[in-house]
Amino acid sequence: MKKVDELKQFITVVYISRSPQYLPSPNERSKSWEAIVALTIPFQMVLLTINIILDDFFNVHIPIVLLLVLIGGTTIVPALMINHIVSQNDNVQKAWNYILEIDKADREEKVFFIGAIYFITPIIPLLLVVVLSIWLK
């Protein structure tokens, strides 16, 4: 499996874990824009981390209007990308197959863990940068 396919499967599994009420089975499906927009949160955290680094370490201040445009961009562009990924039936089918291959007793825990990795990964550098910023002041 290519890395791009793995990433698509990962995003689709997280999407399914965020919106199970919209995906009762692999064959029935409707989109949840609430879940799609929620999946853009890591992109916004990366933008926040970059903003803190620029502001605290390089004294580069981004005007608030530009920051709001960037936040909008990091919401809309990834949301469209995620929408494209979860709209493809083969991606949803592969993600469902992956989820159904997990032992039923461990399925809920493992799918939750996959979603937690997706959302926690960008928090770690953000916390490190904030702690380093506070420590150096």
PDB file of C-alpha atoms in Angstrom:
ATOM      1  CA  MET A   1       0.000   0.000   0.000  1.00  0.00           C
ATOM      2  CA  LYS A   2       1.359   3.417  -0.943  1.00  0.00           C
ATOM      3  CA  LYS A   3       1.858   6.108   1.699  1.00  0.00           C
ATOM      4  CA  VAL A   4      -0.856   8.257   0.085  1.00  0.00           C
ATOM      5  CA  ASP A   5      -3.329   5.371   0.279  1.00  0.00           C
ATOM      6  CA  GLU A   6      -2.381   4.765   3.909  1.00  0.00           C
ATOM      7  CA  LEU A   7      -2.963   8.454   4.676  1.00  0.00           C
ATOM      8  CA  LYS A   8      -6.357   8.350   2.935  1.00  0.00           C
ATOM      9  CA  GLN A   9      -7.301   5.250   4.918  1.00  0.00           C
ATOM     10  CA  PHE A  10      -6.106   6.854   8.157  1.00  0.00           C
ATOM     11  CA  ILE A  11      -8.161  10.017   7.542  1.00  0.00           C
ATOM     12  CA  THR A  12     -11.217   7.970   6.561  1.00  0.00           C
ATOM     13  CA  VAL A  13     -10.964   5.782   9.679  1.00  0.00           C
ATOM     14  CA  VAL A  14     -10.745   8.925  11.839  1.00  0.00           C
ATOM     15  CA  TYR A  15     -13.725  10.387   9.964  1.00  0.00           C
ATOM     16  CA  ILE A  16     -15.744   7.218  10.551  1.00  0.00           C
ATOM     17  CA  SER A  17     -14.804   7.256  14.247  1.00  0.00           C
ATOM     18  CA  ARG A  18     -15.888  10.924  14.517  1.00  0.00           C
ATOM     19  CA  SER A  19     -19.248  10.446  12.805  1.00  0.00           C
ATOM     20  CA  PRO A  20     -20.506   6.881  13.280  1.00  0.00           C
ATOM     21  CA  GLN A  21     -24.133   8.038  13.304  1.00  0.00           C
ATOM     22  CA  TYR A  22     -23.731   9.179   9.707  1.00  0.00           C
ATOM     23  CA  LEU A  23     -22.162   5.889   8.635  1.00  0.00           C
ATOM     24  CA  PRO A  24     -24.423   3.072   9.869  1.00  0.00           C
ATOM     25  CA  SER A  25     -22.832   0.595   7.496  1.00  0.00           C
ATOM     26  CA  PRO A  26     -20.229   0.513   4.723  1.00  0.00           C
ATOM     27  CA  ASN A  27     -22.988   0.739   2.102  1.00  0.00           C
ATOM     28  CA  GLU A  28     -25.127   3.535   3.586  1.00  0.00           C
ATOM     29  CA  ARG A  29     -23.397   6.863   3.761  1.00  0.00           C
ATOM     30  CA  SER A  30     -24.028  10.573   4.071  1.00  0.00           C
ATOM     31  CA  LYS A  31     -21.462  13.267   4.742  1.00  0.00           C
ATOM     32  CA  SER A  32     -21.067  15.027   8.054  1.00  0.00           C
ATOM     33  CA  TRP A  33     -19.566  18.461   7.538  1.00  0.00           C
ATOM     34  CA  GLU A  34     -19.296  18.802  11.311  1.00  0.00           C
ATOM     35  CA  ALA A  35     -16.907  15.830  11.399  1.00  0.00           C
ATOM     36  CA  ILE A  36     -15.048  17.062   8.318  1.00  0.00           C
ATOM     37  CA  VAL A  37     -14.442  20.497   9.869  1.00  0.00           C
ATOM     38  CA  ALA A  38     -13.437  18.848  13.162  1.00  0.00           C
ATOM     39  CA  LEU A  39     -10.734  16.952  11.261  1.00  0.00           C
ATOM     40  CA  THR A  40      -9.153  20.312  10.296  1.00  0.00           C
ATOM     41  CA  ILE A  41      -8.255  21.100  13.929  1.00  0.00           C
ATOM     42  CA  PRO A  42      -4.725  19.608  13.656  1.00  0.00           C
ATOM     43  CA  PHE A  43      -4.011  21.890  10.686  1.00  0.00           C
ATOM     44  CA  GLN A  44      -5.053  24.900  12.771  1.00  0.00           C
ATOM     45  CA  MET A  45      -2.830  23.740  15.643  1.00  0.00           C
ATOM     46  CA  VAL A  46       0.152  23.633  13.284  1.00  0.00           C
ATOM     47  CA  LEU A  47      -0.657  27.196  12.202  1.00  0.00           C
ATOM     48  CA  LEU A  48      -0.843  28.271  15.845  1.00  0.00           C
ATOM     49  CA  THR A  49       2.525  26.629  16.557  1.00  0.00           C
ATOM     50  CA  ILE A  50       4.114  28.434  13.601  1.00  0.00           C
ATOM     51  CA  ASN A  51       2.581  31.718  14.773  1.00  0.00           C
ATOM     52  CA  ILE A  52       3.995  31.289  18.288  1.00  0.00           C
ATOM     53  CA  ILE A  53       7.441  30.421  16.910  1.00  0.00           C
ATOM     54  CA  LEU A  54       7.451  33.451  14.617  1.00  0.00           C
ATOM     55  CA  ASP A  55       6.176  35.786  17.309  1.00  0.00           C
ATOM     56  CA  ASP A  56       8.267  34.653  20.286  1.00  0.00           C
ATOM     57  CA  PHE A  57      11.536  33.576  18.703  1.00  0.00           C
ATOM     58  CA  PHE A  58      11.839  35.733  15.569  1.00  0.00           C
ATOM     59  CA  ASN A  59       9.734  38.768  16.604  1.00  0.00           C
ATOM     60  CA  VAL A  60       7.681  38.494  13.418  1.00  0.00           C
ATOM     61  CA  HIS A  61       4.168  39.697  14.176  1.00  0.00           C
ATOM     62  CA  ILE A  62       1.419  38.534  11.847  1.00  0.00           C
ATOM     63  CA  PRO A  63      -1.427  41.071  11.567  1.00  0.00           C
ATOM     64  CA  ILE A  64      -4.702  39.780  12.982  1.00  0.00           C
ATOM     65  CA  VAL A  65      -6.496  40.121   9.635  1.00  0.00           C
ATOM     66  CA  LEU A  66      -3.873  37.960   7.908  1.00  0.00           C
ATOM     67  CA  LEU A  67      -4.031  35.476  10.792  1.00  0.00           C
ATOM     68  CA  LEU A  68      -7.820  35.221  10.396  1.00  0.00           C
ATOM     69  CA  VAL A  69      -7.383  34.625   6.640  1.00  0.00           C
ATOM     70  CA  LEU A  70      -4.800  31.920   7.368  1.00  0.00           C
ATOM     71  CA  ILE A  71      -7.097  30.272   9.925  1.00  0.00           C
ATOM     72  CA  GLY A  72      -9.916  30.331   7.371  1.00  0.00           C
ATOM     73  CA  GLY A  73      -7.563  28.836   4.797  1.00  0.00           C
ATOM     74  CA  THR A  74      -6.448  26.097   7.173  1.00  0.00           C
ATOM     75  CA  THR A  75     -10.092  25.252   7.716  1.00  0.00           C
ATOM     76  CA  ILE A  76     -11.455  25.427   4.177  1.00  0.00           C
ATOM     77  CA  VAL A  77      -8.627  23.843   2.157  1.00  0.00           C
ATOM     78  CA  PRO A  78      -8.135  20.769   4.406  1.00  0.00           C
ATOM     79  CA  ALA A  79     -11.934  20.413   4.734  1.00  0.00           C
ATOM     80  CA  LEU A  80     -12.238  20.241   0.955  1.00  0.00           C
ATOM     81  CA  MET A  81      -9.370  17.727   0.807  1.00  0.00           C
ATOM     82  CA  ILE A  82     -10.929  15.574   3.538  1.00  0.00           C
ATOM     83  CA  ASN A  83     -14.339  15.847   1.869  1.00  0.00           C
ATOM     84  CA  HIS A  84     -12.804  14.605  -1.376  1.00  0.00           C
ATOM     85  CA  ILE A  85     -11.171  11.667   0.415  1.00  0.00           C
ATOM     86  CA  VAL A  86     -14.263  10.558   2.353  1.00  0.00           C
ATOM     87  CA  SER A  87     -16.508  11.034  -0.685  1.00  0.00           C
ATOM     88  CA  GLN A  88     -14.768   8.256  -2.576  1.00  0.00           C
ATOM     89  CA  ASN A  89     -16.564   4.968  -1.968  1.00  0.00           C
ATOM     90  CA  ASP A  90     -13.405   2.872  -2.290  1.00  0.00           C
ATOM     91  CA  ASN A  91     -11.716   4.851   0.524  1.00  0.00           C
ATOM     92  CA  VAL A  92     -14.729   4.365   2.779  1.00  0.00           C
ATOM     93  CA  GLN A  93     -14.908   0.670   1.887  1.00  0.00           C
ATOM     94  CA  LYS A  94     -11.190   0.167   2.638  1.00  0.00           C
ATOM     95  CA  ALA A  95     -11.543   1.983   5.953  1.00  0.00           C
ATOM     96  CA  TRP A  96     -14.587  -0.104   6.910  1.00  0.00           C
ATOM     97  CA  ASN A  97     -12.733  -3.287   5.963  1.00  0.00           C
ATOM     98  CA  TYR A  98      -9.814  -2.186   8.137  1.00  0.00           C
ATOM     99  CA  ILE A  99     -12.142  -1.447  11.050  1.00  0.00           C
ATOM    100  CA  LEU A 100     -14.030  -4.735  10.640  1.00  0.00           C
ATOM    101  CA  GLU A 101     -10.756  -6.706  10.573  1.00  0.00           C
ATOM    102  CA  ILE A 102     -10.053  -5.558  14.137  1.00  0.00           C
ATOM    103  CA  ASP A 103     -11.211  -8.009  16.799  1.00  0.00           C
ATOM    104  CA  LYS A 104     -14.695  -6.978  17.941  1.00  0.00           C
ATOM    105  CA  ALA A 105     -13.652  -6.768  21.595  1.00  0.00           C
ATOM    106  CA  ASP A 106     -10.816  -4.341  20.795  1.00  0.00           C
ATOM    107  CA  ARG A 107     -12.438  -2.481  17.898  1.00  0.00           C
ATOM    108  CA  GLU A 108     -13.834   0.527  19.761  1.00  0.00           C
ATOM    109  CA  GLU A 109     -10.636   1.039  21.741  1.00  0.00           C
ATOM    110  CA  LYS A 110      -8.335   0.770  18.715  1.00  0.00           C
ATOM    111  CA  VAL A 111     -10.435   3.076  16.529  1.00  0.00           C
ATOM    112  CA  PHE A 112     -10.531   5.602  19.394  1.00  0.00           C
ATOM    113  CA  PHE A 113      -6.734   5.297  19.697  1.00  0.00           C
ATOM    114  CA  ILE A 114      -6.305   5.985  15.958  1.00  0.00           C
ATOM    115  CA  GLY A 115      -8.451   9.123  16.323  1.00  0.00           C
ATOM    116  CA  ALA A 116      -6.516  10.171  19.417  1.00  0.00           C
ATOM    117  CA  ILE A 117      -3.221   9.893  17.528  1.00  0.00           C
ATOM    118  CA  TYR A 118      -4.639  12.090  14.753  1.00  0.00           C
ATOM    119  CA  PHE A 119      -5.639  14.849  17.175  1.00  0.00           C
ATOM    120  CA  ILE A 120      -2.785  14.572  19.733  1.00  0.00           C
ATOM    121  CA  THR A 121       0.125  14.561  17.268  1.00  0.00           C
ATOM    122  CA  PRO A 122       0.025  18.343  16.585  1.00  0.00           C
ATOM    123  CA  ILE A 123      -0.565  19.156  20.255  1.00  0.00           C
ATOM    124  CA  ILE A 124       2.851  17.830  21.341  1.00  0.00           C
ATOM    125  CA  PRO A 125       4.962  20.322  19.318  1.00  0.00           C
ATOM    126  CA  LEU A 126       2.552  23.106  20.302  1.00  0.00           C
ATOM    127  CA  LEU A 127       3.029  22.339  23.997  1.00  0.00           C
ATOM    128  CA  LEU A 128       6.799  22.064  23.586  1.00  0.00           C
ATOM    129  CA  VAL A 129       6.980  25.440  21.853  1.00  0.00           C
ATOM    130  CA  VAL A 130       4.759  27.092  24.474  1.00  0.00           C
ATOM    131  CA  VAL A 131       6.803  25.619  27.338  1.00  0.00           C
ATOM    132  CA  LEU A 132      10.080  26.652  25.653  1.00  0.00           C
ATOM    133  CA  SER A 133       8.701  30.145  25.053  1.00  0.00           C
ATOM    134  CA  ILE A 134       7.638  30.536  28.678  1.00  0.00           C
ATOM    135  CA  TRP A 135      10.929  29.094  29.939  1.00  0.00           C
ATOM    136  CA  LEU A 136      13.046  31.478  27.869  1.00  0.00           C
ATOM    137  CA  LYS A 137      11.164  34.595  29.006  1.00  0.00           C
TER     138      LYS A 137
END
